[in-house]
Coordinates of C-alpha atoms in Angstrom, one line a residue:
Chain V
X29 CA 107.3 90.3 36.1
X30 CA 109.4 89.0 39.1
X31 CA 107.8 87.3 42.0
X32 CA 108.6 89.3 45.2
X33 CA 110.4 86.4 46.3
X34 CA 112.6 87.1 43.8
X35 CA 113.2 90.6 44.2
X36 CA 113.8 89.3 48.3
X37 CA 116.2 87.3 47.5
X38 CA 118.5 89.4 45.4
X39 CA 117.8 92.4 48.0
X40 CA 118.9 89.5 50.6
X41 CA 121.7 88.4 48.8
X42 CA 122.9 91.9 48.6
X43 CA 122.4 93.1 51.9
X44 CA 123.6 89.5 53.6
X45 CA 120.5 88.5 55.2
X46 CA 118.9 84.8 54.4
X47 CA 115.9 85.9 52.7
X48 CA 113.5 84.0 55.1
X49 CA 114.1 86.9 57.2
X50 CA 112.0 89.8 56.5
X51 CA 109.0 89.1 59.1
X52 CA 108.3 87.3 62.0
X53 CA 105.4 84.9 60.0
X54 CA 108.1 83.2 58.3
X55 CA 110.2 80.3 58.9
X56 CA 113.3 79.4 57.2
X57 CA 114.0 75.9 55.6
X58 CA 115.8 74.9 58.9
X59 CA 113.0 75.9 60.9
X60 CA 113.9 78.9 62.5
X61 CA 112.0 82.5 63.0
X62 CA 115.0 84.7 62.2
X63 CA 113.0 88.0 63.4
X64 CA 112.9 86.4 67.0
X65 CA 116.7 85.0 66.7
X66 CA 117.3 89.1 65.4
X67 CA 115.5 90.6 68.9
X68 CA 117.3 88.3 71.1
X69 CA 120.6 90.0 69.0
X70 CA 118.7 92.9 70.3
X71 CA 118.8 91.4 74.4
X72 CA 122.7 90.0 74.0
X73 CA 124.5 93.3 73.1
X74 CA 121.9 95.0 76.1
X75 CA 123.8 96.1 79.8
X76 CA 124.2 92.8 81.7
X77 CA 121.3 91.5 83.9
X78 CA 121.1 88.8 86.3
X79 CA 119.0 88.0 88.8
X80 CA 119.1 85.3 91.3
X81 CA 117.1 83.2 94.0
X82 CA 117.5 82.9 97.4
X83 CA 116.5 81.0 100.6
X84 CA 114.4 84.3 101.6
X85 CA 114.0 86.9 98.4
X86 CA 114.9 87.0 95.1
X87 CA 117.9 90.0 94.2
X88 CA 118.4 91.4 90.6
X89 CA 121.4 93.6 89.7
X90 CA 121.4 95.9 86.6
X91 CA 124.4 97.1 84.6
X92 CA 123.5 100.0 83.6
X93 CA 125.4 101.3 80.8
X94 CA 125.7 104.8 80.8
X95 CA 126.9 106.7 77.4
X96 CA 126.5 110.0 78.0
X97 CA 127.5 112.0 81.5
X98 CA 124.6 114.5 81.2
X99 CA 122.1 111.9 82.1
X100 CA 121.1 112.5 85.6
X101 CA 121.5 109.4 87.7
X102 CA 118.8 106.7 88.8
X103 CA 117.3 107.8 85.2
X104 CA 116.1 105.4 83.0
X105 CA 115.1 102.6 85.6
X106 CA 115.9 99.5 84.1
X107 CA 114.3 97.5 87.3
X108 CA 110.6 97.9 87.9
X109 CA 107.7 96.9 90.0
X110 CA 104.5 95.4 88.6
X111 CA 102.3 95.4 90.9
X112 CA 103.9 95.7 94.8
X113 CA 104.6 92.0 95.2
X114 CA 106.7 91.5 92.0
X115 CA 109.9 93.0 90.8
X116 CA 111.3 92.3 87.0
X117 CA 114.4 93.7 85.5
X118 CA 114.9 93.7 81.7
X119 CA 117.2 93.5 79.1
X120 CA 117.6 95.0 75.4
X121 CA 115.2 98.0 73.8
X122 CA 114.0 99.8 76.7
X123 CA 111.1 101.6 74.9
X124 CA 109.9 98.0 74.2
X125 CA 110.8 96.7 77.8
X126 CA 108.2 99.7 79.0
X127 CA 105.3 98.5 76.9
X128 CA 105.8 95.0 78.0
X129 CA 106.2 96.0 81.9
X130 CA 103.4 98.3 81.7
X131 CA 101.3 95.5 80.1
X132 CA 102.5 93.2 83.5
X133 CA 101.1 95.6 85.1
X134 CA 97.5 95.6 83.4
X135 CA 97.3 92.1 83.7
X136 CA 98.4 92.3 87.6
X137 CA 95.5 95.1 87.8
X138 CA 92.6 92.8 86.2
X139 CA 93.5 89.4 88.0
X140 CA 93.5 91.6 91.3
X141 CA 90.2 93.0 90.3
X142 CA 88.6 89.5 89.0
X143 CA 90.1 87.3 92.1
X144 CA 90.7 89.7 94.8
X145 CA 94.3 88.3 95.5
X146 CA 97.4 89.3 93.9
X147 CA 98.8 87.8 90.9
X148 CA 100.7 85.1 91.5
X149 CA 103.9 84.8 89.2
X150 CA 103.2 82.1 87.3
X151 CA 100.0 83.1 86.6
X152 CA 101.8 86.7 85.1
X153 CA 104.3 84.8 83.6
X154 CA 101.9 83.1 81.6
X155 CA 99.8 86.0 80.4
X156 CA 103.1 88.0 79.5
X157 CA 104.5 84.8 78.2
X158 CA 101.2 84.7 75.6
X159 CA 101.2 88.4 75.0
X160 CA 105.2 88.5 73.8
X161 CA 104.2 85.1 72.0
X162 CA 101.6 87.2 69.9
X163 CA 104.5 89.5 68.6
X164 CA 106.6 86.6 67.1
X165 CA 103.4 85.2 64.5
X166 CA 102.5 88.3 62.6
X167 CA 103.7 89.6 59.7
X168 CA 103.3 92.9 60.9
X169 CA 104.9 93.2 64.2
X170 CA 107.8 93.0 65.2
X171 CA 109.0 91.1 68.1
X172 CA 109.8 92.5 71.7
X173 CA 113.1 92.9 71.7
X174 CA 113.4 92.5 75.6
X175 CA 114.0 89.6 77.9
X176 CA 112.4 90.5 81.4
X177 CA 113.6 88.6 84.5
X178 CA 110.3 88.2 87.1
X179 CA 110.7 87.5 90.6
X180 CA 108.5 87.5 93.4
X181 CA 108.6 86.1 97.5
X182 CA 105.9 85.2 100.1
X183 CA 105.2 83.4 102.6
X184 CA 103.4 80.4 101.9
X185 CA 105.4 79.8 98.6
X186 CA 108.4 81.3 98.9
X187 CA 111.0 82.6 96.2
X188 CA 110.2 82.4 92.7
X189 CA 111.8 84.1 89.8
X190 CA 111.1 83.5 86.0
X191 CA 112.6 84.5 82.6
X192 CA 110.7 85.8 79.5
X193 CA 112.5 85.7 76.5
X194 CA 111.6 87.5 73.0
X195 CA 110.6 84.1 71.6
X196 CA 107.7 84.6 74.3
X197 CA 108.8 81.5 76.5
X198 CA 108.4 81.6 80.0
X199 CA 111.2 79.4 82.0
X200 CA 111.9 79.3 86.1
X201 CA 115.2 79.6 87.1
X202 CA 117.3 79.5 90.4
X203 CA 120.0 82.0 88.8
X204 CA 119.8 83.7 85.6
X205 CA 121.7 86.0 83.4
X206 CA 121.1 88.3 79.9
X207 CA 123.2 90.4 78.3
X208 CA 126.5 91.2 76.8
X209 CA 128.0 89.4 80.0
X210 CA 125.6 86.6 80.1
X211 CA 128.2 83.9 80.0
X212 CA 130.2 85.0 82.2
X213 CA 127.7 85.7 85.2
X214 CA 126.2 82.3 84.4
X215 CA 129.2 80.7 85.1
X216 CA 129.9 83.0 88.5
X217 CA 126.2 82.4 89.5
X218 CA 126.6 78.7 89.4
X219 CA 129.8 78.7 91.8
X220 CA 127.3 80.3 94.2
X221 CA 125.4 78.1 96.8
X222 CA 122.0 80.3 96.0
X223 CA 119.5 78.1 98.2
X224 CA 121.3 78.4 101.2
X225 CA 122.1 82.6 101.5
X226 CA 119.8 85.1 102.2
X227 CA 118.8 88.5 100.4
X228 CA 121.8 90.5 102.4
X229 CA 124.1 88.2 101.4
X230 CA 122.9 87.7 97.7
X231 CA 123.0 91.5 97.2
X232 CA 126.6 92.2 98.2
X233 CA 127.3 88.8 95.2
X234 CA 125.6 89.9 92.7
X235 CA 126.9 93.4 92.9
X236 CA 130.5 91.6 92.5
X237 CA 129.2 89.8 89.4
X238 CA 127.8 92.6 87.9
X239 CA 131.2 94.4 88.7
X240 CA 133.5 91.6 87.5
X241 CA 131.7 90.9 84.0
X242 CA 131.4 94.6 83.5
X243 CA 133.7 95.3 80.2
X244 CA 136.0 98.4 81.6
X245 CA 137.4 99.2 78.1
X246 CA 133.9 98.7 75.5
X247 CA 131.4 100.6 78.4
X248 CA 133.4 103.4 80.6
X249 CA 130.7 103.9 82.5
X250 CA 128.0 102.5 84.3
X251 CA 125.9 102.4 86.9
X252 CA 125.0 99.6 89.3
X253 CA 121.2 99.1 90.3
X254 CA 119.9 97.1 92.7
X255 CA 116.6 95.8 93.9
X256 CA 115.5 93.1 96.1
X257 CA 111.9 91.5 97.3
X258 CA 111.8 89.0 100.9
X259 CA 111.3 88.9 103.4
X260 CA 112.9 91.8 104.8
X261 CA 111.1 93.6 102.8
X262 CA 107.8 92.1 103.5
X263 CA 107.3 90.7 100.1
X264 CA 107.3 94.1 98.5
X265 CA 109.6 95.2 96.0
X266 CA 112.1 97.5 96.6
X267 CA 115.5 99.2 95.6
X268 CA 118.1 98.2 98.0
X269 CA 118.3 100.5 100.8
X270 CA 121.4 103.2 100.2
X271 CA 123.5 101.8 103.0
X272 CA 123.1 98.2 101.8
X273 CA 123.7 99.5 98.6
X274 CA 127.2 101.1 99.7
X275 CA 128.2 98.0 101.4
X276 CA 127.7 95.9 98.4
X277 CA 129.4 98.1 96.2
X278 CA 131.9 98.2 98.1
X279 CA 132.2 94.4 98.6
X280 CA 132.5 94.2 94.7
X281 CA 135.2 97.2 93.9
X282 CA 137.5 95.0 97.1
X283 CA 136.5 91.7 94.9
X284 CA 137.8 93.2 91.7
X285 CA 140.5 95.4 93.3
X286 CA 141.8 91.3 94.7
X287 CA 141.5 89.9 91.3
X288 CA 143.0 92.5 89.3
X289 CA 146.4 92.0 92.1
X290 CA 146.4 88.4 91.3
X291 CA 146.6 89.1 87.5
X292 CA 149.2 91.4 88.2
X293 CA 151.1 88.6 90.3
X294 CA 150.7 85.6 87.1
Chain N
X18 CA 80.2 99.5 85.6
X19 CA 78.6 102.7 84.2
X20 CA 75.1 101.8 84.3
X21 CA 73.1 103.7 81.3
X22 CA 70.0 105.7 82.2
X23 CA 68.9 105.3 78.8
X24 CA 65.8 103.4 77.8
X25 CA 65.6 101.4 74.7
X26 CA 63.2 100.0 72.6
X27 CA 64.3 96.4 71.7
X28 CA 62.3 94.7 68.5
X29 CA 62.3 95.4 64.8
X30 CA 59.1 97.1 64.1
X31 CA 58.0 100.1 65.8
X32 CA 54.7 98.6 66.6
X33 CA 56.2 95.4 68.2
X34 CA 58.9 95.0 70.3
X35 CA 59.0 95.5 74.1
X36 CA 59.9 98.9 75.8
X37 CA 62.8 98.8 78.2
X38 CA 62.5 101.0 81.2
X39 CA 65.2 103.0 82.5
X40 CA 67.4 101.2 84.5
X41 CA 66.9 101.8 88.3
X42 CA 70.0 102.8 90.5
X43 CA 70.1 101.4 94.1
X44 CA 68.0 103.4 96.0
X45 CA 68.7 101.6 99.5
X46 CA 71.7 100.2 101.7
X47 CA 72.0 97.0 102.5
X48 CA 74.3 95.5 105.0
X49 CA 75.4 98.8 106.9
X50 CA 78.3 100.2 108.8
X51 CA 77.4 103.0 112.0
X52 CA 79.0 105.8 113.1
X53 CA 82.6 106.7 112.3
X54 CA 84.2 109.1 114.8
X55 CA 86.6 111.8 113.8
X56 CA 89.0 114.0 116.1
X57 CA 92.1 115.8 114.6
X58 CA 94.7 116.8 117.0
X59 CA 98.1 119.1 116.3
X60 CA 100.0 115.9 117.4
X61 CA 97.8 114.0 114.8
X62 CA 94.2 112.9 113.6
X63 CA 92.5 110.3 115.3
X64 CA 89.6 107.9 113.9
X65 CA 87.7 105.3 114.9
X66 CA 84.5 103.4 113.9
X67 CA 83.3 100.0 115.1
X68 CA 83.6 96.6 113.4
X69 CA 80.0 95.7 113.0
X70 CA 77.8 95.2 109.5
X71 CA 74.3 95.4 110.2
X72 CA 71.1 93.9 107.9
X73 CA 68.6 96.0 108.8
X74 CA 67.9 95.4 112.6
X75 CA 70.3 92.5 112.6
X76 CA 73.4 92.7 113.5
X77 CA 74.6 90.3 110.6
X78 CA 78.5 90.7 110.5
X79 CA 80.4 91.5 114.1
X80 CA 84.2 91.2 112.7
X81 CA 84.3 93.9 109.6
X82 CA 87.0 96.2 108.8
X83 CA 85.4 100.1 108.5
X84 CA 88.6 101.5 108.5
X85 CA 91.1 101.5 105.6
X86 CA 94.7 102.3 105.9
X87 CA 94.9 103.8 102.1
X88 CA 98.6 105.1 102.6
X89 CA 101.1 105.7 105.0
X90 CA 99.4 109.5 105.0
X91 CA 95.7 108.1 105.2
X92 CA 93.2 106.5 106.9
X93 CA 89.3 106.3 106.2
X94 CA 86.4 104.9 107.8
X95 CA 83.1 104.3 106.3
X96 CA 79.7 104.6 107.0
X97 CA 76.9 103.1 104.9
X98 CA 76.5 100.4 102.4
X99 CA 79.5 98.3 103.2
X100 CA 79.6 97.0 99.2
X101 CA 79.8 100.2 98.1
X102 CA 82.2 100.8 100.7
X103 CA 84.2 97.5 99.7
X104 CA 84.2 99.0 95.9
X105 CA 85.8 102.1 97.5
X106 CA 88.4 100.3 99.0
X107 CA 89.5 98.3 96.0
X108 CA 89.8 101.6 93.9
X109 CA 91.6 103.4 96.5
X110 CA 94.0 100.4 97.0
X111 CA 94.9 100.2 93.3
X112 CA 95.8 103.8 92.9
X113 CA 97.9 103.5 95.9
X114 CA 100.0 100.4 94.0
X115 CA 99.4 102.2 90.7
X116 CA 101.7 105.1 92.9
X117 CA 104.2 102.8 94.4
X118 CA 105.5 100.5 91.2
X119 CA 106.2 104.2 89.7
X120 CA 109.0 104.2 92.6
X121 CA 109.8 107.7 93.0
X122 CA 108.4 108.5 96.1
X123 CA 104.9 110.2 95.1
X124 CA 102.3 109.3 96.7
X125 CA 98.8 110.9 97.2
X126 CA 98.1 112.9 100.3
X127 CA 95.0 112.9 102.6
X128 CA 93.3 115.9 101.0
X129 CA 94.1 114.4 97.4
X130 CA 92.2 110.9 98.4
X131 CA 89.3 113.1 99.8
X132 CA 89.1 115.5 96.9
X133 CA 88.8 112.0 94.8
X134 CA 86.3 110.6 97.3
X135 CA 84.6 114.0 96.7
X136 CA 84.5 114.2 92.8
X137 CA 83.7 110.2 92.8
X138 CA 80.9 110.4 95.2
X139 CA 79.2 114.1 93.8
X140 CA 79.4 112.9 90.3
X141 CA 77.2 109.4 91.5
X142 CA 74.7 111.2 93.2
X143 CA 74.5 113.5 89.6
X144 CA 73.6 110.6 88.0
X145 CA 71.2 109.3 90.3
X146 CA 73.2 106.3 91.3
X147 CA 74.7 107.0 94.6
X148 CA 77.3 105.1 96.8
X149 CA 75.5 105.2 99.8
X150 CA 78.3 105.8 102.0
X151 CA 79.5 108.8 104.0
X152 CA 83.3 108.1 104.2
X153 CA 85.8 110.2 106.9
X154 CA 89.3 111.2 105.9
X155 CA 91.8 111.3 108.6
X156 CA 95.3 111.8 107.2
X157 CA 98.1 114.5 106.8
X158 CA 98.9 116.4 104.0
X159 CA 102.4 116.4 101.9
X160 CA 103.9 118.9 105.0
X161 CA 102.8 116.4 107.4
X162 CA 100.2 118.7 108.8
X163 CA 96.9 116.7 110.2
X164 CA 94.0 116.9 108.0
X165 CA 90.5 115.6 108.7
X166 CA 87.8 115.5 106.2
X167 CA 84.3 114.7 105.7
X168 CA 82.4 113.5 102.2
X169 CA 78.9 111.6 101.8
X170 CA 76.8 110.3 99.4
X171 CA 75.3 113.7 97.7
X172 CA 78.9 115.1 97.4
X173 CA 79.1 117.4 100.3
X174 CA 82.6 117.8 101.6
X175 CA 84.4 119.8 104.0
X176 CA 87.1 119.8 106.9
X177 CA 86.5 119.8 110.5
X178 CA 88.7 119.7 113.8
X179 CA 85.9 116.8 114.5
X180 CA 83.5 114.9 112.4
X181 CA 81.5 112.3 113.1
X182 CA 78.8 110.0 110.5
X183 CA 75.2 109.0 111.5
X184 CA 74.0 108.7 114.9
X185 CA 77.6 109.8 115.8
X186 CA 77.2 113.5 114.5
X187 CA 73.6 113.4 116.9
X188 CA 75.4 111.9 120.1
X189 CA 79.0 111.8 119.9
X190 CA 79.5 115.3 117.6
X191 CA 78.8 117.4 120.7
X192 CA 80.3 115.7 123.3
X193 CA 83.4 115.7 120.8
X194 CA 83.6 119.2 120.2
X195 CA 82.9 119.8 123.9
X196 CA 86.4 118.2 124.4
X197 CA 88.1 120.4 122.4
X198 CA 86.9 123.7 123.3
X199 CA 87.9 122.9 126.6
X200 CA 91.4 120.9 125.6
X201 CA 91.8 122.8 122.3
X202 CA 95.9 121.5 122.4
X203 CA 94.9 118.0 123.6
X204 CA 96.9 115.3 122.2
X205 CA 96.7 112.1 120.3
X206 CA 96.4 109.6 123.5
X207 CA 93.6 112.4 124.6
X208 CA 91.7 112.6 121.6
X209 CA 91.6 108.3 121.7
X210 CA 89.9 108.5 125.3
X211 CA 87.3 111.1 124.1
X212 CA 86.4 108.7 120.9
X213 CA 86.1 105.9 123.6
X214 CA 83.7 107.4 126.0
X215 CA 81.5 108.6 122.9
X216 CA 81.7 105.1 121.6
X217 CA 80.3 103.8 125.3
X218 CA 77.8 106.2 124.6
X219 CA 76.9 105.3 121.2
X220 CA 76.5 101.6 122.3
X221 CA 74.4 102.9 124.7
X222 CA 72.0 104.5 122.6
X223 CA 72.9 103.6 118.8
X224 CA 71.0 100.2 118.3
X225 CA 72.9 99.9 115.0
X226 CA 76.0 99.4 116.8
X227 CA 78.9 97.2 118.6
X228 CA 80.8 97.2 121.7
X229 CA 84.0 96.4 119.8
X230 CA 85.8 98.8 117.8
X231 CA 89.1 99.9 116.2
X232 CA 90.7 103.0 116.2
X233 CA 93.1 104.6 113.8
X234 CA 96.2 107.7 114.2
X235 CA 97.9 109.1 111.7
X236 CA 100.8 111.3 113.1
X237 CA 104.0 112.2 112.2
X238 CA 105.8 108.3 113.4
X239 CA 103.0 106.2 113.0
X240 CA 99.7 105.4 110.6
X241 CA 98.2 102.5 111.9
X242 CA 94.8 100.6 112.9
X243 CA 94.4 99.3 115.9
X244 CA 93.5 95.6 117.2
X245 CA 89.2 95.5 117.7
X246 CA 88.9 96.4 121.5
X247 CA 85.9 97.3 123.9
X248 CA 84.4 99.9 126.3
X249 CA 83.8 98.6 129.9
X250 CA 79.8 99.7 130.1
X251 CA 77.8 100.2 133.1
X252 CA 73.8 99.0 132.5
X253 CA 73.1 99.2 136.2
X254 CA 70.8 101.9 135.6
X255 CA 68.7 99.6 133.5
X256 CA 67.7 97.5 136.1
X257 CA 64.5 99.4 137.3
X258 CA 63.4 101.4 134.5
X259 CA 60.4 103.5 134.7
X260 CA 57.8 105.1 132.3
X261 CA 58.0 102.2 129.9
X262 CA 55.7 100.2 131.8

């Protein structure tokens, strides 16, 4: 008889794959987890995200990728509350982005019942961080293949926004982007001068980043959503009011309509 | 916490081993909340209650909320144990997040919460475990109608054009519904100045109470609590009492 190594490796060598890559309780010899490296995969090809931090709020911007034109519009949410004091929007397998917000959400539930207050971020993005963790030592689960973006504003502490990756690590950013057009936004987000503009001004940027790393040929259409939390809204989450949103979108279809007459002019 | 009302026998053998006695409920209040008032209105409902938790005779706690804004449709006020109260609040609050992160709008309506306050309360007093509260709902319903309910700690529930808890449905009740036979289309500003003089009157004659209170409105443009205020009171006629000597 064979050892099922064996029988792996020829299945592996056949089908491409490394053969240290059939769960997520193995490593391979140069010390990766291939499952987790195979669910980010799963975040990368996902709509662009990005979501970024301001001197008053914290704005995320969704591109919503939409593939067929039966689906009835502001469907399929892909920004969501937990709790009323924190907004995340996520990336990658959507089924899977549900169970981990609607985990969030359990954990916001019992620290609000134990202490009375609400969660604070970091305290969320520690639990979540532990719970997607648990997913990546198993042999029989499969990691999340989701990257949720946190963010939250009050008072006393201000904006805070967070990243959880499928790898379970929890990191605090100023500006963040996931997704096919990650690289991109990074490098538009960085040109910004985030600490110093508010919410109303951060919403009308993002929507032009969204808009400008938004692939016109791959994805025909998509939709644009928006959602803010600062203090204009009180430190509650929201969806950006329709006649902010209109501005915005307007301030990123004039952005792109510019750029696309300057390519036109080299 | 469900609390079993089953008894158990703890030890191995059946002739040793200690018998547990059912468990026993809370059979008595402890710190305490007084009347709540209740007057609904066609411009709106109006409800107020004042801010004091008494221990017994004394009055323990003189800056307590007994009025809960649940949702932009409701308000309640509660008499009674204040912890039970307090657990009510924190139950009421969650479902109303629990309705806002799903972001489409819903929420629950004023007879919805009291329906719940109804099932939650009649099912405690079935198993002989009561919240020892008797809570008012003044709200509006999903057409923006005003709605004013009633629901206490052995499940009876009902709506009223006024309602008043405790020593409120003895003094204030009458006086109340006095008001609106005579005013039946009185409005919201109205229906506070009525609650005020039977608040005077309460501190007059309610030893369980506070001269400061708050009063809530729910109407169509606003759902909101008011600041703690006070009744000017008159106690001249104390002065020279007589068959007391």
């Amino acid at each position: 008889f064979r050892s099922k190594q064996w029988y792996q490796r020829r299945v592996a060598i056949t089908a491409g794959g490394t053969g240290y890559d059939f769960s997520a309780g193995q490593f391979s010899p140069d010390g990766r987890v291939f499952q987790v490296e195979y669910a980010q995969k799963a975040v990368e090809n996902s709509g662009s995200v990005i979501a970024v931090r301001g001197s008053d709020g914290v704005v995320f911007g969704v591109e919503k990728i939409i593939t067929s034109q039966l689906y009835e519009q502001g469907n399929n949410r892909r920004v969501q509350s937990v709790d009323d004091h924190i907004g995340g929007a996520v990336a990658g397998m959507l089924s899977d982005a549900r169970a981990i917000v609607a985990r969030a959400r359990e954990e916001a539930t019992d620290y609000r019942d134990v202490y009375q207050v609400p969660i604070p971020l970091k305290m969320l993005c520690e639990r979540l961080g532990h719970y997607v963790h648990l997913y990546t030592v198993y042999g029989g689960l499969r990691p999340f293949g989701v990257s949720i973006l946190l963010g939250s504003w009050d008072e006393l502490n201000g904006a805070k926004l967070m990243e959880i990756d499928p790898s379970g690590s929890a990191r605090g950013y100023y500006g963040c982007a996931v997704g096919k057009g990650k690289q991109n936004a990074k490098t538009e987000i960085e040109k910004l001068d985030m600490t110093k503009l508010t919410c109303r001004e951060l919403i009308k940027e993002v929507a032009k980043i969204i808009y400008s790393v938004h692939d016109e040929v791959k994805d025909k259409h998509f939709e644009l959503e928006l959602s803010w939390i600062g203090k204009d809204t009180g430190g509650k989450h929201q969806i950006v009011p329709k006649d902010l949103y209109d501005e915005a979108v307007k301030y990123a279809e004039e952005a792109l309509n510019d750029s696309d007459d300057e390519d036109n002019v080299m | 916490a469900v609390v079993s009302t089953q008894s158990g026998h703890y030890g191995r053998g059946k002739d040793e081993g200690t018998t547990v006695s059912p468990k026993k409920h809370t059979m008595q209040p402890i710190v305490t909340g007084t009347s709540v008032l209740g007057i609904r209105t066609k411009e709106g409902v109006v409800i107020a209650a004042d801010t004091l938790g008494s221990y017994g005779s004394l009055a323990r706690f003189r800056d307590i909320q007994r009025l809960m804004k649940v949702n932009d449709s409701t308000i309640i006020g509660g008499f009674g144990d204040y912890a039970d109260f307090q657990f009510l609040m924190k139950l009421l609050r969650q479902q109303t997040i629990d309705d806002e992160v799903v972001g489409d709008g819903v929420y629950r309506d004023a007879p919805a919460i009291h329906n719940w306050l109804r099932c939650v309360l009649y099912n405690r007093r079935t198993k002989f475990n009561p919240l020892w509260n008797t809570i008012v709902v003044a709200g509006k319903n999903y057409g923006g109608e005003p709605y004013l309910g009633y629901v206490d700690k052995i499940g009876v529930a009902f709506e009223e054009k006024t309602v008043a808890t405790g020593f409120g449905s003895y003094i204030a009740l009458p006086m109340m519904r006095k008001a609106m036979d005579e005013n039946p289309d009185m409005g919201v500003e109205e229906a506070k100045a009525v609650l005020k003089r039977c608040l005077r009157v309460l501190f007059y004659r309610d030893c369980r109470s506070l001269n400061r209170f708050q009063i809530g409105v729910v109407s169509a443009g606003e759902t909101s609590i008011s600041e703690p205020m006070s009744a000017d009171t008159d106690w001249s006629i104390g002065a020279n009492p007589s068959g007391y000597e």
